[in-house]
C-alpha cells in the first residue's frame, strides 16, 4: 500500500496528463495483471525467473515486488481512467474565468479526482490485502501462514481460523463501509 | 472590442472536415451579436476560438483585454464538488484577489437579484438544468468581464427552463455587456441582437443587422433555415401559401380593435395587393369600417398606394424614405406582433408574438418614419 498508492498516483497523473504512450503501457499492463492470476505471477517471479537470472531473493521481497507492481499498475490505471473521464469542460470553465493551470489542478481537478478515485483505490487495497494470502505459498510468514504454523503447534483449527476470519472482518468491513459511504456521498454529484 | 481576422480551425468529425474557415468580423463595445447556422456549421468552434480554447490553424483573434471575455458553454460546467456560492467565488478570490467576504457578498447580491438566493449552499446535482445554467452565467459575470461568449446555453433545456435563462441574458444585456451568443431561438435573437452572423459549412455566409437579416433575406438557403427554426419557436407561427396568406390578413383585420394602426415598413410597393386577389375588397371594406389605419414607409409608392392616400389620407398615411437608408424591408407591427412577409410564388408570413420584439420594431419604424418625407 505504501508503495502502490503514491507511485501509482504519480505514474497515473504523468500518464493521464503528459504521456499518452505511458497511458497505453499502463492499460496494457493492467490487462496482463487481470488475465495472469496473482498466484501464477508470484510463483513465476519466485522460481523460474530467479533460476533464469541465477539469483536467490528472499520470498518476502519477491512478494513485495509482485504485489507492489500489481498495486502500482492498478492504482495508475484507475487514475488514468478517471483523468480521461474527468470532463474537459471543468478545466475549460476554469481557463475562461482566468484561472491558471496550477489553480485548476489544485482547486478543481485534484479534489474531483480524489473524490472519484477514493472508492476504487480503497477496493483495490482490499484486493491487495487478500492477495497477500498467496504469499504463504512461497513460504512468506504472512497472516495465513502464521495461522497455519500456530495451528500445527497447538491444533486448534476452529479458534485459529475463526480468529483469522474475525481479523479480516475487522479490517475489511470498515473499509467496504467507507467505500459505500464515499460512493454514496459523491456519486450523485457526477450524474 | 473583438476582432477576428481570417480565423480557421478545422478538425475531423464523422469522416468529414468540420470547423470554420476564413471567418472575419468585428464586434464593437456594447454590441450583441447572435451567431446562427445549421448544426455542424461551426458556431461552437467559432465561439471556442474567440474564448481562446482552440489553437487556430490560421488567422487571429484580438480582444481588447483577453481576461475581459467570459465563456459559458452548452454543457453544464458547474464544478460539482463546490456549492453554488463556492462556484461563484472561486475565480474572483483566486484570480481577482478579492477577499472571501467581499466575493461572497457580491455573489449573494447577484443570486438575490436573479432569484437563486435559496440555492447558495446547493450543489450542481441538486439544481435543475435552468438553474445550473443561470448559475454558470452568474459565475461568468462574477469575474467582471466586458464580453460574454454564450454557446447555445439553452440547447439542453425544456421551454420553461429556457425562458428563465433567456430572461437572465436579457437582464445582462441591459447591464451593457458586449455579447456573442450562439442560439437557435429565433425570437430571442430577433429581440436581443443588434447583428446576426450566419455560418454555412464553416464559412461566414452573412453578417447583417438583425432587421435586415430577418426581413430582407435574399439567400434562399438561409431563408429556409430561418423558416425551419421558426417552426420550433413557440412564439412564432408561419403561414404559407396563397390560401393561408389571404385568410391570415382577413382574420387579422377582423381581430384587430377599431381605430388601431398597422405600421408597415416595406420596399415592395404594390406587391402586397396581388396575392390578396379577390379578398382585397373584403379586407379593405372591413378596414374602413373598423377605421384601422395603415402607416407605411417605403422607397417607392405603388399606384394603388397613391390612389388610397388620395382617397383617404387619414387611413392611408404613406411616406417615402431615402434610398440611402438601409431598409429592413417588409415588416408589419401591430400590438405585440410583428410579421414579415415573403412575396414569392408561395407567399409566406412569419408571425412573431413577442412584446419586446414588437416594441423594438416599432422604435425602428418610428426612426424610419421620422427620417422619411
JSON list of C-alpha atoms in Angstrom, two decimals, chain B residues 226-336:
[
{"chain": "B", "resi": 226, "resn": "UNK", "atom": "CA", "xyz": [-34.90, 30.64, -40.68]},
{"chain": "B", "resi": 227, "resn": "UNK", "atom": "CA", "xyz": [-38.30, 29.15, -41.51]},
{"chain": "B", "resi": 228, "resn": "UNK", "atom": "CA", "xyz": [-37.17, 25.80, -40.14]},
{"chain": "B", "resi": 229, "resn": "UNK", "atom": "CA", "xyz": [-36.03, 27.10, -36.78]},
{"chain": "B", "resi": 230, "resn": "UNK", "atom": "CA", "xyz": [-39.04, 29.40, -36.60]},
{"chain": "B", "resi": 231, "resn": "UNK", "atom": "CA", "xyz": [-41.24, 26.31, -36.56]},
{"chain": "B", "resi": 232, "resn": "UNK", "atom": "CA", "xyz": [-39.61, 25.22, -33.31]},
{"chain": "B", "resi": 233, "resn": "UNK", "atom": "CA", "xyz": [-40.22, 28.56, -31.64]},
{"chain": "B", "resi": 234, "resn": "UNK", "atom": "CA", "xyz": [-43.42, 28.77, -29.61]},
{"chain": "B", "resi": 235, "resn": "UNK", "atom": "CA", "xyz": [-43.87, 32.46, -30.21]},
{"chain": "B", "resi": 236, "resn": "UNK", "atom": "CA", "xyz": [-43.50, 32.11, -33.98]},
{"chain": "B", "resi": 237, "resn": "UNK", "atom": "CA", "xyz": [-46.11, 30.94, -36.46]},
{"chain": "B", "resi": 238, "resn": "UNK", "atom": "CA", "xyz": [-45.73, 30.51, -40.19]},
{"chain": "B", "resi": 239, "resn": "UNK", "atom": "CA", "xyz": [-48.49, 30.87, -42.76]},
{"chain": "B", "resi": 240, "resn": "UNK", "atom": "CA", "xyz": [-47.52, 29.53, -46.15]},
{"chain": "B", "resi": 241, "resn": "UNK", "atom": "CA", "xyz": [-49.37, 29.52, -49.46]},
{"chain": "B", "resi": 242, "resn": "UNK", "atom": "CA", "xyz": [-51.98, 31.73, -51.07]},
{"chain": "B", "resi": 243, "resn": "UNK", "atom": "CA", "xyz": [-54.95, 30.47, -49.06]},
{"chain": "B", "resi": 244, "resn": "UNK", "atom": "CA", "xyz": [-53.27, 30.85, -45.68]},
{"chain": "B", "resi": 245, "resn": "UNK", "atom": "CA", "xyz": [-51.90, 34.23, -46.71]},
{"chain": "B", "resi": 246, "resn": "UNK", "atom": "CA", "xyz": [-55.32, 35.60, -47.60]},
{"chain": "B", "resi": 247, "resn": "UNK", "atom": "CA", "xyz": [-57.00, 34.03, -44.57]},
{"chain": "B", "resi": 248, "resn": "UNK", "atom": "CA", "xyz": [-54.34, 35.45, -42.28]},
{"chain": "B", "resi": 249, "resn": "UNK", "atom": "CA", "xyz": [-54.88, 39.03, -43.43]},
{"chain": "B", "resi": 250, "resn": "UNK", "atom": "CA", "xyz": [-58.66, 38.75, -43.31]},
{"chain": "B", "resi": 251, "resn": "UNK", "atom": "CA", "xyz": [-58.53, 37.28, -39.80]},
{"chain": "B", "resi": 252, "resn": "UNK", "atom": "CA", "xyz": [-56.08, 39.95, -38.76]},
{"chain": "B", "resi": 253, "resn": "UNK", "atom": "CA", "xyz": [-58.34, 42.78, -39.83]},
{"chain": "B", "resi": 254, "resn": "UNK", "atom": "CA", "xyz": [-61.25, 41.04, -38.09]},
{"chain": "B", "resi": 255, "resn": "UNK", "atom": "CA", "xyz": [-59.47, 40.63, -34.77]},
{"chain": "B", "resi": 256, "resn": "UNK", "atom": "CA", "xyz": [-57.68, 43.99, -34.57]},
{"chain": "B", "resi": 257, "resn": "UNK", "atom": "CA", "xyz": [-59.55, 46.50, -32.39]},
{"chain": "B", "resi": 258, "resn": "UNK", "atom": "CA", "xyz": [-61.23, 49.50, -34.00]},
{"chain": "B", "resi": 259, "resn": "UNK", "atom": "CA", "xyz": [-59.13, 52.60, -34.59]},
{"chain": "B", "resi": 260, "resn": "UNK", "atom": "CA", "xyz": [-55.86, 50.66, -34.36]},
{"chain": "B", "resi": 261, "resn": "UNK", "atom": "CA", "xyz": [-52.87, 51.16, -36.60]},
{"chain": "B", "resi": 262, "resn": "UNK", "atom": "CA", "xyz": [-50.80, 48.75, -38.65]},
{"chain": "B", "resi": 263, "resn": "UNK", "atom": "CA", "xyz": [-47.24, 50.00, -39.04]},
{"chain": "B", "resi": 264, "resn": "UNK", "atom": "CA", "xyz": [-45.62, 48.88, -42.25]},
{"chain": "B", "resi": 265, "resn": "UNK", "atom": "CA", "xyz": [-42.03, 49.20, -43.36]},
{"chain": "B", "resi": 266, "resn": "UNK", "atom": "CA", "xyz": [-41.62, 47.92, -46.86]},
{"chain": "B", "resi": 267, "resn": "UNK", "atom": "CA", "xyz": [-39.83, 48.26, -50.12]},
{"chain": "B", "resi": 268, "resn": "UNK", "atom": "CA", "xyz": [-42.12, 46.36, -52.36]},
{"chain": "B", "resi": 269, "resn": "UNK", "atom": "CA", "xyz": [-44.66, 48.93, -53.49]},
{"chain": "B", "resi": 270, "resn": "UNK", "atom": "CA", "xyz": [-47.80, 47.18, -54.68]},
{"chain": "B", "resi": 271, "resn": "UNK", "atom": "CA", "xyz": [-46.57, 43.60, -54.15]},
{"chain": "B", "resi": 272, "resn": "UNK", "atom": "CA", "xyz": [-48.91, 43.08, -51.20]},
{"chain": "B", "resi": 273, "resn": "UNK", "atom": "CA", "xyz": [-52.15, 43.60, -53.12]},
{"chain": "B", "resi": 274, "resn": "UNK", "atom": "CA", "xyz": [-51.61, 40.93, -55.75]},
{"chain": "B", "resi": 275, "resn": "UNK", "atom": "CA", "xyz": [-51.64, 37.77, -53.58]},
{"chain": "B", "resi": 276, "resn": "UNK", "atom": "CA", "xyz": [-54.69, 39.13, -51.73]},
{"chain": "B", "resi": 277, "resn": "UNK", "atom": "CA", "xyz": [-56.63, 38.77, -55.02]},
{"chain": "B", "resi": 278, "resn": "UNK", "atom": "CA", "xyz": [-60.40, 38.97, -54.72]},
{"chain": "B", "resi": 279, "resn": "UNK", "atom": "CA", "xyz": [-60.19, 39.10, -50.90]},
{"chain": "B", "resi": 280, "resn": "UNK", "atom": "CA", "xyz": [-58.65, 42.53, -51.05]},
{"chain": "B", "resi": 281, "resn": "UNK", "atom": "CA", "xyz": [-62.06, 44.22, -51.47]},
{"chain": "B", "resi": 282, "resn": "UNK", "atom": "CA", "xyz": [-63.41, 42.40, -48.41]},
{"chain": "B", "resi": 283, "resn": "UNK", "atom": "CA", "xyz": [-60.26, 43.32, -46.42]},
{"chain": "B", "resi": 284, "resn": "UNK", "atom": "CA", "xyz": [-60.46, 46.95, -47.46]},
{"chain": "B", "resi": 285, "resn": "UNK", "atom": "CA", "xyz": [-64.12, 47.37, -46.63]},
{"chain": "B", "resi": 286, "resn": "UNK", "atom": "CA", "xyz": [-63.59, 45.81, -43.17]},
{"chain": "B", "resi": 287, "resn": "UNK", "atom": "CA", "xyz": [-60.60, 48.03, -42.57]},
{"chain": "B", "resi": 288, "resn": "UNK", "atom": "CA", "xyz": [-62.57, 51.15, -43.39]},
{"chain": "B", "resi": 289, "resn": "UNK", "atom": "CA", "xyz": [-65.49, 50.04, -41.30]},
{"chain": "B", "resi": 290, "resn": "UNK", "atom": "CA", "xyz": [-63.23, 49.48, -38.27]},
{"chain": "B", "resi": 291, "resn": "UNK", "atom": "CA", "xyz": [-61.23, 52.59, -39.02]},
{"chain": "B", "resi": 292, "resn": "UNK", "atom": "CA", "xyz": [-57.89, 50.75, -38.99]},
{"chain": "B", "resi": 293, "resn": "UNK", "atom": "CA", "xyz": [-55.09, 52.91, -40.29]},
{"chain": "B", "resi": 294, "resn": "UNK", "atom": "CA", "xyz": [-52.04, 51.99, -42.33]},
{"chain": "B", "resi": 295, "resn": "UNK", "atom": "CA", "xyz": [-48.93, 53.93, -41.50]},
{"chain": "B", "resi": 296, "resn": "UNK", "atom": "CA", "xyz": [-46.45, 52.94, -44.16]},
{"chain": "B", "resi": 297, "resn": "UNK", "atom": "CA", "xyz": [-42.91, 53.86, -45.12]},
{"chain": "B", "resi": 298, "resn": "UNK", "atom": "CA", "xyz": [-41.44, 52.63, -48.43]},
{"chain": "B", "resi": 299, "resn": "UNK", "atom": "CA", "xyz": [-38.82, 53.58, -51.01]},
{"chain": "B", "resi": 300, "resn": "UNK", "atom": "CA", "xyz": [-41.45, 53.96, -53.71]},
{"chain": "B", "resi": 301, "resn": "UNK", "atom": "CA", "xyz": [-45.20, 54.16, -53.64]},
{"chain": "B", "resi": 302, "resn": "UNK", "atom": "CA", "xyz": [-47.09, 51.91, -55.98]},
{"chain": "B", "resi": 303, "resn": "UNK", "atom": "CA", "xyz": [-50.08, 53.11, -57.96]},
{"chain": "B", "resi": 304, "resn": "UNK", "atom": "CA", "xyz": [-52.58, 51.56, -55.53]},
{"chain": "B", "resi": 305, "resn": "UNK", "atom": "CA", "xyz": [-50.79, 53.18, -52.58]},
{"chain": "B", "resi": 306, "resn": "UNK", "atom": "CA", "xyz": [-51.02, 56.58, -54.24]},
{"chain": "B", "resi": 307, "resn": "UNK", "atom": "CA", "xyz": [-54.70, 56.16, -55.02]},
{"chain": "B", "resi": 308, "resn": "UNK", "atom": "CA", "xyz": [-55.52, 55.09, -51.46]},
{"chain": "B", "resi": 309, "resn": "UNK", "atom": "CA", "xyz": [-53.61, 58.02, -49.99]},
{"chain": "B", "resi": 310, "resn": "UNK", "atom": "CA", "xyz": [-55.60, 60.40, -52.21]},
{"chain": "B", "resi": 311, "resn": "UNK", "atom": "CA", "xyz": [-58.94, 58.82, -51.36]},
{"chain": "B", "resi": 312, "resn": "UNK", "atom": "CA", "xyz": [-58.47, 58.54, -47.61]},
{"chain": "B", "resi": 313, "resn": "UNK", "atom": "CA", "xyz": [-55.34, 60.23, -46.28]},
{"chain": "B", "resi": 314, "resn": "UNK", "atom": "CA", "xyz": [-56.35, 59.63, -42.68]},
{"chain": "B", "resi": 315, "resn": "UNK", "atom": "CA", "xyz": [-56.40, 55.83, -43.01]},
{"chain": "B", "resi": 316, "resn": "UNK", "atom": "CA", "xyz": [-53.54, 55.68, -45.51]},
{"chain": "B", "resi": 317, "resn": "UNK", "atom": "CA", "xyz": [-50.53, 57.57, -44.28]},
{"chain": "B", "resi": 318, "resn": "UNK", "atom": "CA", "xyz": [-47.61, 56.95, -46.60]},
{"chain": "B", "resi": 319, "resn": "UNK", "atom": "CA", "xyz": [-44.10, 58.33, -46.53]},
{"chain": "B", "resi": 320, "resn": "UNK", "atom": "CA", "xyz": [-41.15, 57.79, -48.81]},
{"chain": "B", "resi": 321, "resn": "UNK", "atom": "CA", "xyz": [-37.74, 57.10, -47.37]},
{"chain": "B", "resi": 322, "resn": "UNK", "atom": "CA", "xyz": [-34.43, 57.90, -48.94]},
{"chain": "B", "resi": 323, "resn": "UNK", "atom": "CA", "xyz": [-32.61, 55.17, -50.86]},
{"chain": "B", "resi": 324, "resn": "UNK", "atom": "CA", "xyz": [-29.60, 55.91, -48.66]},
{"chain": "B", "resi": 325, "resn": "UNK", "atom": "CA", "xyz": [-31.32, 54.41, -45.67]},
{"chain": "B", "resi": 326, "resn": "UNK", "atom": "CA", "xyz": [-30.70, 50.71, -45.25]},
{"chain": "B", "resi": 327, "resn": "UNK", "atom": "CA", "xyz": [-34.16, 49.29, -45.41]},
{"chain": "B", "resi": 328, "resn": "UNK", "atom": "CA", "xyz": [-35.22, 46.35, -43.27]},
{"chain": "B", "resi": 329, "resn": "UNK", "atom": "CA", "xyz": [-37.95, 45.74, -45.85]},
{"chain": "B", "resi": 330, "resn": "UNK", "atom": "CA", "xyz": [-41.34, 44.44, -45.34]},
{"chain": "B", "resi": 331, "resn": "UNK", "atom": "CA", "xyz": [-42.38, 44.02, -41.79]},
{"chain": "B", "resi": 332, "resn": "UNK", "atom": "CA", "xyz": [-45.65, 44.98, -40.16]},
{"chain": "B", "resi": 333, "resn": "UNK", "atom": "CA", "xyz": [-46.17, 45.76, -36.49]},
{"chain": "B", "resi": 334, "resn": "UNK", "atom": "CA", "xyz": [-49.46, 45.70, -34.62]},
{"chain": "B", "resi": 335, "resn": "UNK", "atom": "CA", "xyz": [-49.95, 45.32, -30.86]},
{"chain": "B", "resi": 336, "resn": "UNK", "atom": "CA", "xyz": [-47.49, 42.74, -29.59]}
]
